[in-house]
């Protein structure tokens, strides 16, 4: 809720009434854009993005090999770059997410879509092949133990 929660003059829209005025604005994200662009240029971000895609591609292939389930999209940078979703076999998604973190220190979203659990993997420049191997090991232990 924002400033309008207890407004004396509510609008006709409940959403607008409750979100109309936030009171303060944080411009720091806008002001950081030039520094972010400089950082990306200085660190050859196009190459970094492709390295992340290569690691995501590897993780995606291995997850599909582990589960035997088909991918939801073609293996192409037109469809994904650094983040992908893969179907999982039947499982308790909340328990799987909790155990991935509690037992293996792996944090990934596990969601249910069309009555089937899915994992969403996001690769950033700080992720390594070891991170992917830990995820794969954890999935194998938790899904097929």
PDB file of N, CA and C in Angstrom, residues 40-106:
ATOM      1  N   UNK A  40      29.617  -1.957 -18.670  1.00  0.00           N
ATOM      2  CA  UNK A  40      29.351  -2.967 -19.694  1.00  0.00           C
ATOM      3  C   UNK A  40      30.315  -2.821 -20.872  1.00  0.00           C
ATOM      4  N   UNK A  41      30.607  -1.601 -21.270  1.00  0.00           N
ATOM      5  CA  UNK A  41      31.552  -1.364 -22.366  1.00  0.00           C
ATOM      6  C   UNK A  41      32.957  -1.807 -21.975  1.00  0.00           C
ATOM      7  N   UNK A  42      33.387  -1.443 -20.777  1.00  0.00           N
ATOM      8  CA  UNK A  42      34.741  -1.769 -20.314  1.00  0.00           C
ATOM      9  C   UNK A  42      34.956  -3.262 -20.132  1.00  0.00           C
ATOM     10  N   UNK A  43      33.883  -4.012 -19.916  1.00  0.00           N
ATOM     11  CA  UNK A  43      34.002  -5.451 -19.658  1.00  0.00           C
ATOM     12  C   UNK A  43      33.477  -6.301 -20.810  1.00  0.00           C
ATOM     13  N   UNK A  44      33.421  -5.755 -22.010  1.00  0.00           N
ATOM     14  CA  UNK A  44      33.008  -6.479 -23.216  1.00  0.00           C
ATOM     15  C   UNK A  44      31.755  -7.313 -22.936  1.00  0.00           C
ATOM     16  N   UNK A  45      30.675  -6.612 -22.637  1.00  0.00           N
ATOM     17  CA  UNK A  45      29.469  -7.284 -22.174  1.00  0.00           C
ATOM     18  C   UNK A  45      28.855  -8.205 -23.216  1.00  0.00           C
ATOM     19  N   UNK A  46      29.063  -7.924 -24.498  1.00  0.00           N
ATOM     20  CA  UNK A  46      28.550  -8.838 -25.526  1.00  0.00           C
ATOM     21  C   UNK A  46      29.215 -10.207 -25.382  1.00  0.00           C
ATOM     22  N   UNK A  47      30.526 -10.211 -25.139  1.00  0.00           N
ATOM     23  CA  UNK A  47      31.236 -11.474 -24.928  1.00  0.00           C
ATOM     24  C   UNK A  47      30.789 -12.137 -23.628  1.00  0.00           C
ATOM     25  N   UNK A  48      30.640 -11.352 -22.572  1.00  0.00           N
ATOM     26  CA  UNK A  48      30.185 -11.906 -21.286  1.00  0.00           C
ATOM     27  C   UNK A  48      28.808 -12.547 -21.434  1.00  0.00           C
ATOM     28  N   UNK A  49      27.922 -11.884 -22.170  1.00  0.00           N
ATOM     29  CA  UNK A  49      26.576 -12.413 -22.390  1.00  0.00           C
ATOM     30  C   UNK A  49      26.636 -13.752 -23.139  1.00  0.00           C
ATOM     31  N   UNK A  50      27.523 -13.852 -24.133  1.00  0.00           N
ATOM     32  CA  UNK A  50      27.657 -15.114 -24.876  1.00  0.00           C
ATOM     33  C   UNK A  50      28.246 -16.222 -24.008  1.00  0.00           C
ATOM     34  N   UNK A  51      29.182 -15.877 -23.129  1.00  0.00           N
ATOM     35  CA  UNK A  51      29.722 -16.874 -22.194  1.00  0.00           C
ATOM     36  C   UNK A  51      28.608 -17.376 -21.274  1.00  0.00           C
ATOM     37  N   UNK A  52      27.772 -16.468 -20.819  1.00  0.00           N
ATOM     38  CA  UNK A  52      26.641 -16.874 -19.982  1.00  0.00           C
ATOM     39  C   UNK A  52      25.681 -17.767 -20.763  1.00  0.00           C
ATOM     40  N   UNK A  53      25.439 -17.429 -22.022  1.00  0.00           N
ATOM     41  CA  UNK A  53      24.558 -18.256 -22.838  1.00  0.00           C
ATOM     42  C   UNK A  53      25.128 -19.660 -23.011  1.00  0.00           C
ATOM     43  N   UNK A  54      26.419 -19.761 -23.248  1.00  0.00           N
ATOM     44  CA  UNK A  54      27.056 -21.072 -23.415  1.00  0.00           C
ATOM     45  C   UNK A  54      26.866 -21.920 -22.160  1.00  0.00           C
ATOM     46  N   UNK A  55      27.017 -21.303 -20.996  1.00  0.00           N
ATOM     47  CA  UNK A  55      26.816 -22.034 -19.744  1.00  0.00           C
ATOM     48  C   UNK A  55      25.344 -22.390 -19.557  1.00  0.00           C
ATOM     49  N   UNK A  56      24.446 -21.492 -19.911  1.00  0.00           N
ATOM     50  CA  UNK A  56      23.012 -21.783 -19.827  1.00  0.00           C
ATOM     51  C   UNK A  56      22.642 -22.919 -20.772  1.00  0.00           C
ATOM     52  N   UNK A  57      23.210 -22.898 -21.961  1.00  0.00           N
ATOM     53  CA  UNK A  57      22.958 -23.954 -22.941  1.00  0.00           C
ATOM     54  C   UNK A  57      23.402 -25.314 -22.397  1.00  0.00           C
ATOM     55  N   UNK A  58      24.570 -25.347 -21.784  1.00  0.00           N
ATOM     56  CA  UNK A  58      25.076 -26.579 -21.176  1.00  0.00           C
ATOM     57  C   UNK A  58      24.134 -27.050 -20.066  1.00  0.00           C
ATOM     58  N   UNK A  59      23.741 -26.131 -19.189  1.00  0.00           N
ATOM     59  CA  UNK A  59      22.849 -26.498 -18.080  1.00  0.00           C
ATOM     60  C   UNK A  59      21.517 -27.022 -18.606  1.00  0.00           C
ATOM     61  N   UNK A  60      20.991 -26.366 -19.601  1.00  0.00           N
ATOM     62  CA  UNK A  60      19.710 -26.766 -20.186  1.00  0.00           C
ATOM     63  C   UNK A  60      19.802 -28.169 -20.785  1.00  0.00           C
ATOM     64  N   UNK A  61      20.855 -28.425 -21.552  1.00  0.00           N
ATOM     65  CA  UNK A  61      21.037 -29.757 -22.144  1.00  0.00           C
ATOM     66  C   UNK A  61      21.130 -30.833 -21.068  1.00  0.00           C
ATOM     67  N   UNK A  62      21.896 -30.548 -20.026  1.00  0.00           N
ATOM     68  CA  UNK A  62      22.083 -31.533 -18.950  1.00  0.00           C
ATOM     69  C   UNK A  62      20.798 -31.774 -18.168  1.00  0.00           C
ATOM     70  N   UNK A  63      20.015 -30.744 -17.928  1.00  0.00           N
ATOM     71  CA  UNK A  63      18.743 -30.926 -17.219  1.00  0.00           C
ATOM     72  C   UNK A  63      17.798 -31.768 -18.067  1.00  0.00           C
ATOM     73  N   UNK A  64      17.743 -31.483 -19.355  1.00  0.00           N
ATOM     74  CA  UNK A  64      16.878 -32.287 -20.231  1.00  0.00           C
ATOM     75  C   UNK A  64      17.360 -33.730 -20.299  1.00  0.00           C
ATOM     76  N   UNK A  65      18.662 -33.943 -20.310  1.00  0.00           N
ATOM     77  CA  UNK A  65      19.194 -35.313 -20.311  1.00  0.00           C
ATOM     78  C   UNK A  65      18.860 -36.017 -18.999  1.00  0.00           C
ATOM     79  N   UNK A  66      18.932 -35.295 -17.898  1.00  0.00           N
ATOM     80  CA  UNK A  66      18.626 -35.869 -16.584  1.00  0.00           C
ATOM     81  C   UNK A  66      17.159 -36.260 -16.478  1.00  0.00           C
ATOM     82  N   UNK A  67      16.269 -35.370 -16.914  1.00  0.00           N
ATOM     83  CA  UNK A  67      14.836 -35.614 -16.739  1.00  0.00           C
ATOM     84  C   UNK A  67      14.228 -36.417 -17.883  1.00  0.00           C
ATOM     85  N   UNK A  68      14.843 -36.361 -19.055  1.00  0.00           N
ATOM     86  CA  UNK A  68      14.255 -37.019 -20.219  1.00  0.00           C
ATOM     87  C   UNK A  68      13.055 -36.280 -20.775  1.00  0.00           C
ATOM     88  N   UNK A  69      12.831 -35.073 -20.295  1.00  0.00           N
ATOM     89  CA  UNK A  69      11.675 -34.293 -20.740  1.00  0.00           C
ATOM     90  C   UNK A  69      12.081 -33.348 -21.869  1.00  0.00           C
ATOM     91  N   UNK A  70      11.166 -33.062 -22.777  1.00  0.00           N
ATOM     92  CA  UNK A  70      11.497 -32.192 -23.914  1.00  0.00           C
ATOM     93  C   UNK A  70      11.630 -30.735 -23.472  1.00  0.00           C
ATOM     94  N   UNK A  71      12.383 -29.983 -24.243  1.00  0.00           N
ATOM     95  CA  UNK A  71      12.520 -28.560 -23.958  1.00  0.00           C
ATOM     96  C   UNK A  71      11.249 -27.834 -24.386  1.00  0.00           C
ATOM     97  N   UNK A  72      11.063 -26.655 -23.833  1.00  0.00           N
ATOM     98  CA  UNK A  72       9.854 -25.890 -24.160  1.00  0.00           C
ATOM     99  C   UNK A  72      10.082 -24.915 -25.315  1.00  0.00           C
ATOM    100  N   UNK A  73      11.336 -24.823 -25.780  1.00  0.00           N
ATOM    101  CA  UNK A  73      11.632 -23.934 -26.903  1.00  0.00           C
ATOM    102  C   UNK A  73      12.883 -24.433 -27.620  1.00  0.00           C
ATOM    103  N   UNK A  74      13.113 -23.961 -28.830  1.00  0.00           N
ATOM    104  CA  UNK A  74      14.318 -24.355 -29.558  1.00  0.00           C
ATOM    105  C   UNK A  74      15.593 -23.879 -28.854  1.00  0.00           C
ATOM    106  N   UNK A  75      16.699 -24.545 -29.171  1.00  0.00           N
ATOM    107  CA  UNK A  75      18.000 -24.175 -28.613  1.00  0.00           C
ATOM    108  C   UNK A  75      18.594 -23.073 -29.478  1.00  0.00           C
ATOM    109  N   UNK A  76      18.166 -21.846 -29.208  1.00  0.00           N
ATOM    110  CA  UNK A  76      18.565 -20.718 -30.032  1.00  0.00           C
ATOM    111  C   UNK A  76      18.580 -19.445 -29.200  1.00  0.00           C
ATOM    112  N   UNK A  77      19.528 -18.567 -29.502  1.00  0.00           N
ATOM    113  CA  UNK A  77      19.564 -17.276 -28.813  1.00  0.00           C
ATOM    114  C   UNK A  77      18.354 -16.413 -29.170  1.00  0.00           C
ATOM    115  N   UNK A  78      17.590 -16.824 -30.177  1.00  0.00           N
ATOM    116  CA  UNK A  78      16.327 -16.137 -30.462  1.00  0.00           C
ATOM    117  C   UNK A  78      15.292 -16.434 -29.372  1.00  0.00           C
ATOM    118  N   UNK A  79      15.475 -17.552 -28.661  1.00  0.00           N
ATOM    119  CA  UNK A  79      14.501 -17.986 -27.665  1.00  0.00           C
ATOM    120  C   UNK A  79      14.963 -17.780 -26.229  1.00  0.00           C
ATOM    121  N   UNK A  80      16.238 -17.860 -25.977  1.00  0.00           N
ATOM    122  CA  UNK A  80      16.753 -17.624 -24.622  1.00  0.00           C
ATOM    123  C   UNK A  80      18.206 -17.207 -24.722  1.00  0.00           C
ATOM    124  N   UNK A  81      18.664 -16.528 -23.705  1.00  0.00           N
ATOM    125  CA  UNK A  81      20.063 -16.094 -23.698  1.00  0.00           C
ATOM    126  C   UNK A  81      20.734 -16.580 -22.411  1.00  0.00           C
ATOM    127  N   UNK A  82      20.395 -15.973 -21.300  1.00  0.00           N
ATOM    128  CA  UNK A  82      21.034 -16.314 -20.031  1.00  0.00           C
ATOM    129  C   UNK A  82      20.062 -16.954 -19.051  1.00  0.00           C
ATOM    130  N   UNK A  83      18.812 -17.071 -19.423  1.00  0.00           N
ATOM    131  CA  UNK A  83      17.802 -17.621 -18.523  1.00  0.00           C
ATOM    132  C   UNK A  83      16.902 -18.549 -19.318  1.00  0.00           C
ATOM    133  N   UNK A  84      16.588 -19.690 -18.720  1.00  0.00           N
ATOM    134  CA  UNK A  84      15.708 -20.644 -19.393  1.00  0.00           C
ATOM    135  C   UNK A  84      14.830 -21.345 -18.367  1.00  0.00           C
ATOM    136  N   UNK A  85      13.774 -21.927 -18.855  1.00  0.00           N
ATOM    137  CA  UNK A  85      12.865 -22.722 -18.039  1.00  0.00           C
ATOM    138  C   UNK A  85      12.865 -24.132 -18.603  1.00  0.00           C
ATOM    139  N   UNK A  86      12.883 -25.114 -17.702  1.00  0.00           N
ATOM    140  CA  UNK A  86      12.863 -26.518 -18.123  1.00  0.00           C
ATOM    141  C   UNK A  86      11.835 -27.273 -17.295  1.00  0.00           C
ATOM    142  N   UNK A  87      11.069 -28.162 -17.927  1.00  0.00           N
ATOM    143  CA  UNK A  87      10.103 -28.960 -17.180  1.00  0.00           C
ATOM    144  C   UNK A  87      10.811 -29.969 -16.275  1.00  0.00           C
ATOM    145  N   UNK A  88      10.164 -30.275 -15.168  1.00  0.00           N
ATOM    146  CA  UNK A  88      10.657 -31.272 -14.229  1.00  0.00           C
ATOM    147  C   UNK A  88       9.639 -32.397 -14.114  1.00  0.00           C
ATOM    148  N   UNK A  89      10.076 -33.561 -13.665  1.00  0.00           N
ATOM    149  CA  UNK A  89       9.117 -34.642 -13.444  1.00  0.00           C
ATOM    150  C   UNK A  89       8.222 -34.302 -12.254  1.00  0.00           C
ATOM    151  N   UNK A  90       7.127 -35.042 -12.070  1.00  0.00           N
ATOM    152  CA  UNK A  90       6.245 -34.767 -10.939  1.00  0.00           C
ATOM    153  C   UNK A  90       7.022 -34.735  -9.617  1.00  0.00           C
ATOM    154  N   UNK A  91       6.773 -33.706  -8.846  1.00  0.00           N
ATOM    155  CA  UNK A  91       7.424 -33.541  -7.551  1.00  0.00           C
ATOM    156  C   UNK A  91       6.653 -32.493  -6.762  1.00  0.00           C
ATOM    157  N   UNK A  92       7.005 -32.352  -5.496  1.00  0.00           N
ATOM    158  CA  UNK A  92       6.441 -31.285  -4.672  1.00  0.00           C
ATOM    159  C   UNK A  92       7.322 -30.059  -4.890  1.00  0.00           C
ATOM    160  N   UNK A  93       6.868 -29.069  -5.653  1.00  0.00           N
ATOM    161  CA  UNK A  93       7.733 -27.944  -6.008  1.00  0.00           C
ATOM    162  C   UNK A  93       8.224 -27.142  -4.800  1.00  0.00           C
ATOM    163  N   UNK A  94       7.389 -26.947  -3.811  1.00  0.00           N
ATOM    164  CA  UNK A  94       7.814 -26.192  -2.629  1.00  0.00           C
ATOM    165  C   UNK A  94       8.888 -26.942  -1.855  1.00  0.00           C
ATOM    166  N   UNK A  95       8.700 -28.235  -1.710  1.00  0.00           N
ATOM    167  CA  UNK A  95       9.697 -29.042  -1.005  1.00  0.00           C
ATOM    168  C   UNK A  95      11.009 -29.087  -1.795  1.00  0.00           C
ATOM    169  N   UNK A  96      10.920 -29.237  -3.115  1.00  0.00           N
ATOM    170  CA  UNK A  96      12.132 -29.267  -3.934  1.00  0.00           C
ATOM    171  C   UNK A  96      12.908 -27.965  -3.805  1.00  0.00           C
ATOM    172  N   UNK A  97      12.210 -26.840  -3.913  1.00  0.00           N
ATOM    173  CA  UNK A  97      12.877 -25.537  -3.787  1.00  0.00           C
ATOM    174  C   UNK A  97      13.541 -25.398  -2.421  1.00  0.00           C
ATOM    175  N   UNK A  98      12.820 -25.776  -1.378  1.00  0.00           N
ATOM    176  CA  UNK A  98      13.364 -25.671  -0.025  1.00  0.00           C
ATOM    177  C   UNK A  98      14.580 -26.566   0.147  1.00  0.00           C
ATOM    178  N   UNK A  99      14.491 -27.806  -0.316  1.00  0.00           N
ATOM    179  CA  UNK A  99      15.617 -28.738  -0.153  1.00  0.00           C
ATOM    180  C   UNK A  99      16.817 -28.344  -1.013  1.00  0.00           C
ATOM    181  N   UNK A 100      16.577 -27.801  -2.209  1.00  0.00           N
ATOM    182  CA  UNK A 100      17.699 -27.325  -3.022  1.00  0.00           C
ATOM    183  C   UNK A 100      18.509 -26.295  -2.249  1.00  0.00           C
ATOM    184  N   UNK A 101      17.809 -25.390  -1.582  1.00  0.00           N
ATOM    185  CA  UNK A 101      18.520 -24.357  -0.832  1.00  0.00           C
ATOM    186  C   UNK A 101      19.091 -24.900   0.481  1.00  0.00           C
ATOM    187  N   UNK A 102      18.257 -25.576   1.270  1.00  0.00           N
ATOM    188  CA  UNK A 102      18.696 -26.031   2.594  1.00  0.00           C
ATOM    189  C   UNK A 102      19.841 -27.036   2.538  1.00  0.00           C
ATOM    190  N   UNK A 103      19.784 -27.955   1.588  1.00  0.00           N
ATOM    191  CA  UNK A 103      20.770 -29.032   1.545  1.00  0.00           C
ATOM    192  C   UNK A 103      21.936 -28.759   0.594  1.00  0.00           C
ATOM    193  N   UNK A 104      21.713 -27.933  -0.432  1.00  0.00           N
ATOM    194  CA  UNK A 104      22.752 -27.741  -1.454  1.00  0.00           C
ATOM    195  C   UNK A 104      23.125 -26.276  -1.678  1.00  0.00           C
ATOM    196  N   UNK A 105      22.446 -25.367  -0.984  1.00  0.00           N
ATOM    197  CA  UNK A 105      22.693 -23.922  -1.140  1.00  0.00           C
ATOM    198  C   UNK A 105      22.525 -23.475  -2.590  1.00  0.00           C
ATOM    199  N   UNK A 106      21.526 -24.027  -3.247  1.00  0.00           N
ATOM    200  CA  UNK A 106      21.169 -23.658  -4.612  1.00  0.00           C
ATOM    201  C   UNK A 106      19.807 -22.978  -4.544  1.00  0.00           C
TER     202      UNK A 106
END
